[in-house]
mmCIF file of C-alpha atoms in Angstrom:
data_model
loop_
_atom_site.group_PDB
_atom_site.id
_atom_site.type_symbol
_atom_site.label_atom_id
_atom_site.label_comp_id
_atom_site.label_asym_id
_atom_site.label_seq_id
_atom_site.Cartn_x
_atom_site.Cartn_y
_atom_site.Cartn_z
ATOM 1 C CA MET P 1 40.213 -50.567 -5.069
ATOM 2 C CA GLU P 2 36.927 -52.286 -4.298
ATOM 3 C CA GLU P 3 35.156 -48.902 -4.168
ATOM 4 C CA LYS P 4 36.484 -48.024 -7.612
ATOM 5 C CA ALA P 5 35.224 -51.336 -9.008
ATOM 6 C CA VAL P 6 31.780 -50.764 -7.541
ATOM 7 C CA ARG P 7 31.596 -47.278 -9.087
ATOM 8 C CA LYS P 8 32.610 -48.655 -12.455
ATOM 9 C CA LEU P 9 29.936 -51.378 -12.235
ATOM 10 C CA LEU P 10 27.242 -48.868 -11.277
ATOM 11 C CA HIS P 11 28.260 -46.580 -14.143
ATOM 12 C CA ARG P 12 27.991 -49.480 -16.576
ATOM 13 C CA ARG P 13 24.504 -50.456 -15.288
ATOM 14 C CA ILE P 14 23.236 -46.884 -15.510
ATOM 15 C CA LYS P 15 24.593 -46.608 -19.006
ATOM 16 C CA ASP P 16 22.787 -49.836 -19.966
ATOM 17 C CA ILE P 17 19.379 -48.570 -18.882
ATOM 18 C CA THR P 18 19.766 -45.100 -20.387
ATOM 19 C CA VAL P 19 16.951 -44.483 -22.845
ATOM 20 C CA SER P 20 18.174 -44.157 -26.389
ATOM 21 C CA ALA P 21 17.069 -41.244 -28.535
ATOM 22 C CA GLU P 22 15.165 -43.619 -30.838
ATOM 23 C CA PHE P 23 13.194 -45.159 -27.980
ATOM 24 C CA ARG P 24 12.453 -41.729 -26.508
ATOM 25 C CA ASN P 25 11.067 -40.528 -29.838
ATOM 26 C CA PHE P 26 8.951 -43.688 -30.168
ATOM 27 C CA PHE P 27 7.544 -43.256 -26.653
ATOM 28 C CA ILE P 28 6.615 -39.620 -27.282
ATOM 29 C CA THR P 29 4.919 -40.553 -30.570
ATOM 30 C CA LEU P 30 2.944 -43.283 -28.823
ATOM 31 C CA LEU P 31 1.712 -40.857 -26.156
ATOM 32 C CA CYS P 32 0.630 -38.408 -28.863
ATOM 33 C CA LEU P 33 -1.333 -41.110 -30.676
ATOM 34 C CA ILE P 34 -3.099 -42.129 -27.446
ATOM 35 C CA ALA P 35 -3.993 -38.483 -26.777
ATOM 36 C CA ILE P 36 -5.426 -38.099 -30.307
ATOM 37 C CA ILE P 37 -7.499 -41.280 -29.945
ATOM 38 C CA PHE P 38 -8.994 -40.093 -26.625
ATOM 39 C CA TYR P 39 -9.654 -36.641 -28.128
ATOM 40 C CA LEU P 40 -11.489 -38.028 -31.178
ATOM 41 C CA GLY P 41 -13.266 -40.856 -29.384
ATOM 42 C CA GLY P 42 -14.335 -38.901 -26.354
ATOM 43 C CA LYS P 43 -13.965 -39.725 -22.696
ATOM 44 C CA PRO P 44 -14.004 -43.490 -22.036
ATOM 45 C CA ASN P 45 -17.210 -44.764 -20.443
ATOM 46 C CA PHE P 46 -16.065 -46.557 -17.332
ATOM 47 C CA ASN P 47 -19.673 -47.621 -16.655
ATOM 48 C CA ASP P 48 -19.081 -50.339 -19.259
ATOM 49 C CA TYR P 49 -16.693 -51.973 -16.823
ATOM 50 C CA ARG P 50 -19.165 -52.153 -13.960
ATOM 51 C CA LEU P 51 -20.511 -55.501 -12.866
ATOM 52 C CA ARG P 52 -23.333 -56.518 -15.248
ATOM 53 C CA GLU P 53 -26.599 -57.766 -13.800
ATOM 54 C CA LYS P 54 -27.065 -61.518 -14.083
ATOM 55 C CA VAL P 55 -30.270 -63.555 -14.227
ATOM 56 C CA ASP P 56 -30.764 -66.969 -12.674
ATOM 57 C CA ILE P 57 -31.779 -69.361 -15.466
ATOM 58 C CA LYS P 58 -34.023 -71.470 -13.205
ATOM 59 C CA LYS P 59 -35.970 -68.376 -12.186
ATOM 60 C CA LEU P 60 -36.214 -67.171 -15.774
ATOM 61 C CA MET P 61 -37.440 -70.472 -17.220
ATOM 62 C CA SER P 62 -39.882 -71.040 -14.357
ATOM 63 C CA ALA P 63 -41.302 -67.534 -14.824
ATOM 64 C CA CYS P 64 -41.572 -67.935 -18.608
ATOM 65 C CA ILE P 65 -43.446 -71.232 -18.259
ATOM 66 C CA GLU P 66 -45.753 -69.662 -15.698
ATOM 67 C CA VAL P 67 -46.604 -66.629 -17.840
ATOM 68 C CA ALA P 68 -47.167 -68.852 -20.900
ATOM 69 C CA GLU P 69 -49.725 -70.883 -18.949
ATOM 70 C CA ALA P 70 -51.249 -67.738 -17.426
ATOM 71 C CA GLY P 71 -51.571 -66.231 -20.899
ATOM 72 C CA GLY P 72 -53.158 -69.468 -22.069
ATOM 73 C CA LYS P 73 -55.848 -69.189 -19.408
ATOM 74 C CA GLU P 74 -56.724 -65.733 -20.731
ATOM 75 C CA VAL P 75 -56.918 -67.130 -24.263
ATOM 76 C CA VAL P 76 -59.373 -69.825 -23.138
ATOM 77 C CA ARG P 77 -61.403 -67.366 -21.034
ATOM 78 C CA VAL P 78 -61.919 -64.914 -23.896
ATOM 79 C CA ARG P 79 -62.774 -67.648 -26.404
ATOM 80 C CA ALA P 80 -65.724 -68.617 -24.175
ATOM 81 C CA LEU P 81 -67.189 -65.095 -24.423
ATOM 82 C CA HIS P 82 -69.917 -64.171 -26.872
ATOM 83 C CA ASP P 83 -67.721 -61.401 -28.327
ATOM 84 C CA ILE P 84 -63.974 -62.077 -28.579
ATOM 85 C CA GLY P 85 -63.268 -58.525 -29.738
ATOM 86 C CA GLU P 86 -62.023 -59.424 -33.199
ATOM 87 C CA ARG P 87 -60.608 -56.652 -35.374
ATOM 88 C CA SER P 88 -58.115 -56.492 -38.213
ATOM 89 C CA LYS P 89 -54.538 -55.183 -38.030
ATOM 90 C CA GLY P 90 -54.477 -55.077 -41.838
ATOM 91 C CA GLN P 91 -53.262 -57.608 -44.357
ATOM 92 C CA THR P 92 -50.156 -59.780 -44.569
ATOM 93 C CA ARG P 93 -47.756 -59.486 -47.504
ATOM 94 C CA GLU P 94 -49.619 -62.424 -49.047
ATOM 95 C CA GLY P 95 -52.897 -60.472 -48.838
ATOM 96 C CA ALA P 96 -54.446 -62.514 -46.004
ATOM 97 C CA ASN P 97 -56.350 -60.856 -43.166
ATOM 98 C CA ASP P 98 -54.226 -60.306 -40.036
ATOM 99 C CA PRO P 99 -56.721 -60.379 -37.142
ATOM 100 C CA VAL P 100 -56.245 -59.571 -33.473
ATOM 101 C CA THR P 101 -58.681 -60.342 -30.649
ATOM 102 C CA GLU P 102 -59.170 -59.587 -26.988
ATOM 103 C CA GLY P 103 -57.666 -63.042 -26.402
ATOM 104 C CA ASP P 104 -54.390 -61.830 -27.944
ATOM 105 C CA MET P 105 -54.405 -58.669 -25.851
ATOM 106 C CA ALA P 106 -55.433 -60.283 -22.552
ATOM 107 C CA SER P 107 -52.684 -62.873 -22.925
ATOM 108 C CA HIS P 108 -50.194 -60.146 -23.880
ATOM 109 C CA ARG P 109 -51.007 -58.126 -20.757
ATOM 110 C CA VAL P 110 -50.289 -61.033 -18.450
ATOM 111 C CA MET P 111 -47.193 -62.246 -20.287
ATOM 112 C CA PHE P 112 -45.398 -59.064 -21.322
ATOM 113 C CA HIS P 113 -46.074 -56.842 -18.324
ATOM 114 C CA GLY P 114 -45.654 -59.722 -15.891
ATOM 115 C CA LEU P 115 -42.203 -60.635 -17.243
ATOM 116 C CA LYS P 116 -41.216 -56.970 -17.532
ATOM 117 C CA LYS P 117 -42.000 -56.407 -13.862
ATOM 118 C CA ALA P 118 -40.033 -59.484 -12.896
ATOM 119 C CA PHE P 119 -37.049 -58.835 -15.191
ATOM 120 C CA PRO P 120 -36.996 -55.095 -15.960
ATOM 121 C CA ASN P 121 -33.521 -55.163 -17.528
ATOM 122 C CA ILE P 122 -34.223 -57.922 -20.053
ATOM 123 C CA ASN P 123 -35.239 -56.951 -23.574
ATOM 124 C CA ILE P 124 -38.759 -58.383 -24.006
ATOM 125 C CA ILE P 125 -40.559 -58.181 -27.356
ATOM 126 C CA SER P 126 -44.200 -59.186 -27.865
ATOM 127 C CA GLU P 127 -46.224 -59.446 -31.059
ATOM 128 C CA GLU P 128 -48.835 -57.158 -29.494
ATOM 129 C CA HIS P 129 -48.484 -53.674 -28.018
ATOM 130 C CA GLU P 130 -50.461 -51.867 -25.344
ATOM 131 C CA PRO P 131 -49.878 -49.271 -22.589
ATOM 132 C CA VAL P 132 -48.476 -50.481 -19.269
ATOM 133 C CA ASP P 133 -50.935 -52.192 -16.919
ATOM 134 C CA ASP P 134 -49.938 -51.984 -13.236
ATOM 135 C CA ASN P 135 -52.456 -54.612 -12.163
ATOM 136 C CA VAL P 136 -51.025 -57.701 -13.868
ATOM 137 C CA PRO P 137 -49.711 -60.580 -11.722
ATOM 138 C CA VAL P 138 -45.942 -60.983 -11.363
ATOM 139 C CA PRO P 139 -44.533 -64.491 -12.024
ATOM 140 C CA ARG P 140 -43.533 -66.550 -9.013
ATOM 141 C CA LEU P 141 -39.801 -66.014 -8.376
ATOM 142 C CA ASP P 142 -39.028 -67.378 -4.941
ATOM 143 C CA LEU P 143 -36.640 -70.330 -5.031
ATOM 144 C CA ASP P 144 -39.071 -72.564 -3.137
ATOM 145 C CA GLY P 145 -41.686 -71.901 -5.814
ATOM 146 C CA ILE P 146 -39.505 -72.811 -8.792
ATOM 147 C CA ARG P 147 -41.024 -75.671 -10.730
ATOM 148 C CA GLU P 148 -39.701 -79.123 -10.012
ATOM 149 C CA GLU P 149 -39.136 -79.830 -13.689
ATOM 150 C CA VAL P 150 -36.740 -76.904 -14.213
ATOM 151 C CA GLN P 151 -34.385 -77.983 -11.442
ATOM 152 C CA ILE P 152 -32.225 -79.608 -14.136
ATOM 153 C CA ILE P 153 -31.283 -76.136 -15.353
ATOM 154 C CA GLY P 154 -28.528 -74.181 -13.637
ATOM 155 C CA GLY P 155 -26.299 -71.143 -13.928
ATOM 156 C CA GLU P 156 -26.697 -67.443 -14.559
ATOM 157 C CA ILE P 157 -26.561 -65.261 -17.657
ATOM 158 C CA GLU P 158 -25.991 -61.524 -18.122
ATOM 159 C CA ALA P 159 -29.352 -59.786 -18.554
ATOM 160 C CA ASP P 160 -28.159 -57.609 -21.423
ATOM 161 C CA ARG P 161 -27.388 -60.702 -23.517
ATOM 162 C CA LEU P 162 -30.996 -61.926 -23.339
ATOM 163 C CA THR P 163 -33.976 -61.217 -25.573
ATOM 164 C CA ILE P 164 -37.378 -62.773 -24.896
ATOM 165 C CA TRP P 165 -39.789 -63.148 -27.821
ATOM 166 C CA ILE P 166 -43.484 -63.509 -26.886
ATOM 167 C CA ASP P 167 -46.347 -64.676 -29.069
ATOM 168 C CA PRO P 168 -49.343 -64.321 -26.727
ATOM 169 C CA LEU P 169 -51.707 -66.118 -29.122
ATOM 170 C CA ASP P 170 -50.386 -67.983 -32.128
ATOM 171 C CA ALA P 171 -52.927 -68.947 -34.852
ATOM 172 C CA THR P 172 -55.272 -66.018 -34.271
ATOM 173 C CA GLN P 173 -57.121 -66.676 -37.535
ATOM 174 C CA GLU P 174 -57.902 -70.210 -36.397
ATOM 175 C CA TYR P 175 -58.845 -68.839 -32.962
ATOM 176 C CA THR P 176 -61.505 -66.652 -34.596
ATOM 177 C CA GLU P 177 -62.812 -69.735 -36.445
ATOM 178 C CA ASN P 178 -62.889 -71.706 -33.170
ATOM 179 C CA LEU P 179 -60.290 -74.162 -34.503
ATOM 180 C CA THR P 180 -58.707 -74.193 -31.083
ATOM 181 C CA LYS P 181 -56.458 -77.241 -31.555
ATOM 182 C CA PHE P 182 -54.105 -75.061 -33.611
ATOM 183 C CA VAL P 183 -53.802 -72.340 -30.937
ATOM 184 C CA THR P 184 -50.607 -72.063 -28.880
ATOM 185 C CA VAL P 185 -48.878 -69.539 -26.629
ATOM 186 C CA MET P 186 -45.112 -69.194 -27.073
ATOM 187 C CA VAL P 187 -42.098 -67.749 -25.300
ATOM 188 C CA GLY P 188 -38.683 -67.854 -26.979
ATOM 189 C CA ILE P 189 -35.423 -66.950 -25.217
ATOM 190 C CA ALA P 190 -32.424 -65.836 -27.257
ATOM 191 C CA ILE P 191 -28.860 -65.284 -26.048
ATOM 192 C CA ASP P 192 -26.738 -63.023 -28.249
ATOM 193 C CA GLY P 193 -29.340 -63.505 -30.988
ATOM 194 C CA ARG P 194 -29.386 -67.312 -30.880
ATOM 195 C CA ALA P 195 -32.514 -69.277 -29.885
ATOM 196 C CA ILE P 196 -31.565 -71.160 -26.706
ATOM 197 C CA GLY P 197 -34.786 -71.603 -24.721
ATOM 198 C CA GLY P 198 -38.352 -72.174 -25.856
ATOM 199 C CA ILE P 199 -41.811 -72.778 -24.365
ATOM 200 C CA ILE P 200 -44.883 -73.779 -26.380
ATOM 201 C CA HIS P 201 -48.160 -74.090 -24.480
ATOM 202 C CA LYS P 202 -51.436 -75.508 -25.820
ATOM 203 C CA PRO P 203 -54.054 -73.661 -23.764
ATOM 204 C CA PHE P 204 -57.095 -75.705 -24.789
ATOM 205 C CA SER P 205 -55.513 -79.048 -23.867
ATOM 206 C CA ASN P 206 -53.342 -77.548 -21.098
ATOM 207 C CA GLU P 207 -50.110 -79.126 -22.361
ATOM 208 C CA THR P 208 -46.674 -77.520 -22.387
ATOM 209 C CA ILE P 209 -43.371 -78.431 -23.997
ATOM 210 C CA TRP P 210 -40.155 -76.570 -23.277
ATOM 211 C CA SER P 211 -36.441 -76.840 -23.878
ATOM 212 C CA TRP P 212 -33.292 -75.080 -22.698
ATOM 213 C CA LYS P 213 -30.038 -75.979 -24.467
ATOM 214 C CA ARG P 214 -31.192 -79.561 -25.107
ATOM 215 C CA GLN P 215 -32.562 -79.931 -21.571
ATOM 216 C CA ARG P 216 -36.253 -80.707 -22.061
ATOM 217 C CA ASN P 217 -39.395 -81.388 -20.095
ATOM 218 C CA HIS P 218 -40.941 -84.838 -19.908
ATOM 219 C CA LEU P 219 -43.175 -84.381 -22.961
ATOM 220 C CA LEU P 220 -40.029 -84.094 -25.099
ATOM 221 C CA ASN P 221 -38.086 -86.977 -23.574
ATOM 222 C CA HIS P 222 -38.851 -89.028 -26.671
ATOM 223 C CA LEU P 223 -36.854 -86.775 -29.017
ATOM 224 C CA HIS P 224 -33.590 -88.660 -28.592
ATOM 225 C CA ILE P 225 -35.544 -91.850 -29.315
ATOM 226 C CA LEU P 226 -36.948 -90.254 -32.487
ATOM 227 C CA ASP P 227 -33.387 -89.510 -33.638
ATOM 228 C CA GLU P 228 -32.581 -93.200 -33.301
ATOM 229 C CA VAL P 229 -35.774 -94.173 -35.118
ATOM 230 C CA GLU P 230 -35.039 -91.855 -38.034
ATOM 231 C CA LEU P 231 -31.536 -93.257 -38.440
ATOM 232 C CA ASN P 232 -32.960 -96.743 -38.829
ATOM 233 C CA ARG P 233 -36.144 -95.818 -40.689
ATOM 234 C CA VAL P 234 -36.547 -97.490 -44.065
ATOM 235 C CA TYR P 235 -38.500 -95.510 -46.653
ATOM 236 C CA SER P 236 -40.379 -97.296 -49.406
ATOM 237 C CA ASP P 237 -39.864 -96.094 -52.959
ATOM 238 C CA ASP P 238 -43.259 -94.402 -53.087
ATOM 239 C CA GLU P 239 -43.130 -92.809 -49.620
ATOM 240 C CA GLY P 240 -42.352 -89.107 -49.478
ATOM 241 C CA PRO P 241 -41.698 -87.063 -46.325
ATOM 242 C CA ARG P 242 -44.615 -85.876 -44.220
ATOM 243 C CA VAL P 243 -44.665 -82.098 -44.665
ATOM 244 C CA ILE P 244 -46.748 -79.696 -42.578
ATOM 245 C CA VAL P 245 -47.438 -76.258 -44.076
ATOM 246 C CA SER P 246 -49.428 -73.137 -43.273
ATOM 247 C CA ARG P 247 -53.154 -72.897 -44.028
ATOM 248 C CA SER P 248 -53.011 -69.144 -44.643
ATOM 249 C CA HIS P 249 -49.397 -68.398 -45.709
ATOM 250 C CA LYS P 250 -48.823 -71.040 -48.366
ATOM 251 C CA GLY P 251 -46.310 -69.097 -50.464
ATOM 252 C CA ASP P 252 -44.499 -71.490 -52.810
ATOM 253 C CA VAL P 253 -44.474 -74.433 -50.408
ATOM 254 C CA TYR P 254 -46.622 -76.719 -52.569
ATOM 255 C CA ASN P 255 -44.228 -76.288 -55.482
ATOM 256 C CA MET P 256 -41.325 -76.997 -53.140
ATOM 257 C CA VAL P 257 -42.987 -80.120 -51.746
ATOM 258 C CA ASN P 258 -43.505 -81.505 -55.255
ATOM 259 C CA LYS P 259 -39.748 -81.356 -55.813
ATOM 260 C CA PHE P 260 -39.230 -84.143 -53.288
ATOM 261 C CA LYS P 261 -38.676 -87.539 -54.902
ATOM 262 C CA PRO P 262 -41.201 -88.977 -54.281
ATOM 263 C CA PRO P 263 -43.329 -85.894 -53.525
ATOM 264 C CA GLY P 264 -44.081 -85.148 -49.901
ATOM 265 C CA VAL P 265 -47.400 -85.747 -48.196
ATOM 266 C CA VAL P 266 -48.770 -82.310 -47.281
ATOM 267 C CA THR P 267 -50.765 -81.443 -44.156
ATOM 268 C CA PRO P 268 -52.083 -77.836 -43.976
ATOM 269 C CA ALA P 269 -52.290 -76.515 -40.412
ATOM 270 C CA GLY P 270 -52.602 -73.257 -38.526
ATOM 271 C CA GLY P 271 -50.002 -71.665 -36.262
ATOM 272 C CA ALA P 272 -46.228 -71.969 -36.221
ATOM 273 C CA GLY P 273 -46.318 -73.315 -32.662
ATOM 274 C CA TYR P 274 -48.700 -76.130 -33.571
ATOM 275 C CA LYS P 275 -46.593 -77.130 -36.597
ATOM 276 C CA VAL P 276 -43.383 -77.221 -34.555
ATOM 277 C CA TRP P 277 -45.200 -79.329 -31.944
ATOM 278 C CA GLU P 278 -46.252 -81.822 -34.634
ATOM 279 C CA VAL P 279 -42.645 -82.188 -35.819
ATOM 280 C CA ALA P 280 -41.375 -82.527 -32.248
ATOM 281 C CA ALA P 281 -44.023 -85.172 -31.536
ATOM 282 C CA GLY P 282 -42.933 -87.163 -34.583
ATOM 283 C CA HIS P 283 -46.243 -86.797 -36.413
ATOM 284 C CA GLU P 284 -44.599 -84.803 -39.220
ATOM 285 C CA ASP P 285 -41.125 -84.894 -40.758
ATOM 286 C CA VAL P 286 -40.776 -81.349 -42.095
ATOM 287 C CA TYR P 287 -42.244 -77.931 -41.298
ATOM 288 C CA LEU P 288 -41.938 -75.960 -44.523
ATOM 289 C CA HIS P 289 -42.530 -72.209 -44.730
ATOM 290 C CA SER P 290 -41.415 -70.086 -47.678
ATOM 291 C CA SER P 291 -42.818 -66.606 -46.953
ATOM 292 C CA LEU P 292 -41.766 -64.038 -44.345
ATOM 293 C CA ILE P 293 -42.185 -65.037 -40.709
ATOM 294 C CA LYS P 294 -41.595 -63.151 -37.459
ATOM 295 C CA LYS P 295 -39.110 -64.027 -34.713
ATOM 296 C CA TRP P 296 -41.835 -64.454 -32.078
ATOM 297 C CA ASP P 297 -43.200 -67.215 -34.331
ATOM 298 C CA LEU P 298 -39.845 -68.997 -34.645
ATOM 299 C CA CYS P 299 -37.690 -68.490 -31.554
ATOM 300 C CA ALA P 300 -39.396 -70.993 -29.237
ATOM 301 C CA GLY P 301 -39.664 -73.665 -31.921
ATOM 302 C CA ALA P 302 -36.062 -73.230 -33.050
ATOM 303 C CA ALA P 303 -34.864 -73.735 -29.469
ATOM 304 C CA ILE P 304 -37.001 -76.854 -29.012
ATOM 305 C CA LEU P 305 -36.030 -78.539 -32.278
#
């Protein structure tokens, strides 16, 4: 009797899990769709699932600061020569001369090829272009050599998410005129297209400001204080904002400045890096630029501000 009951129970269970005709048809259709997708899309690339290379942020920032300062030394060295190798790359969209000098190229060699040797899998873009030079110095990467000031930074990031934008000599026109206070060297670091890290170096005064996700070096420690000052700043009725604009790419900025009520106080200056520095230092309120501008001019400053 017990054996008969067990058989009946087993029969009922097997009947319960029997695949219905509808489910069988659905399963076959699903398999056909998967086969069609693989046929049209090609063989899946399982390399995409491999472990992606990661970069230590401390090493990256330390190396970027080092190459910015090394590039700056080249800029200063060439400026002291009798012939700085000035030539024209053509004209800007506004019709201004777009010069390049040996100072631009010497700085580029140190910065671009040095970083490329150190981080071969990171996308690095420089304003200048030149064949590979195997004799450039590689940035210091040993952990003991990492700068004291970047110890606040931590973590790693996938190399293929990074893009480094290099401006080996910003304000080249002013450089040719020996207006060296406007000259800077810049490195901008973007993650997934967003400006996250920035270094601006003034080679002729040997000063550097940098920022990584709101972590800043000592020359920018005042920025949170400036935020407080601006919140409590009282403007008089006849006081407009202090606006810094380009000497050579004015565009429509003067018309835009006059729309402020009251109109802004304009300061013409050379170099995007210098103008960002002036805003960061609190000497200017607004950096206004209305014409086209390149990412190597903006990335570092956007990360800092």
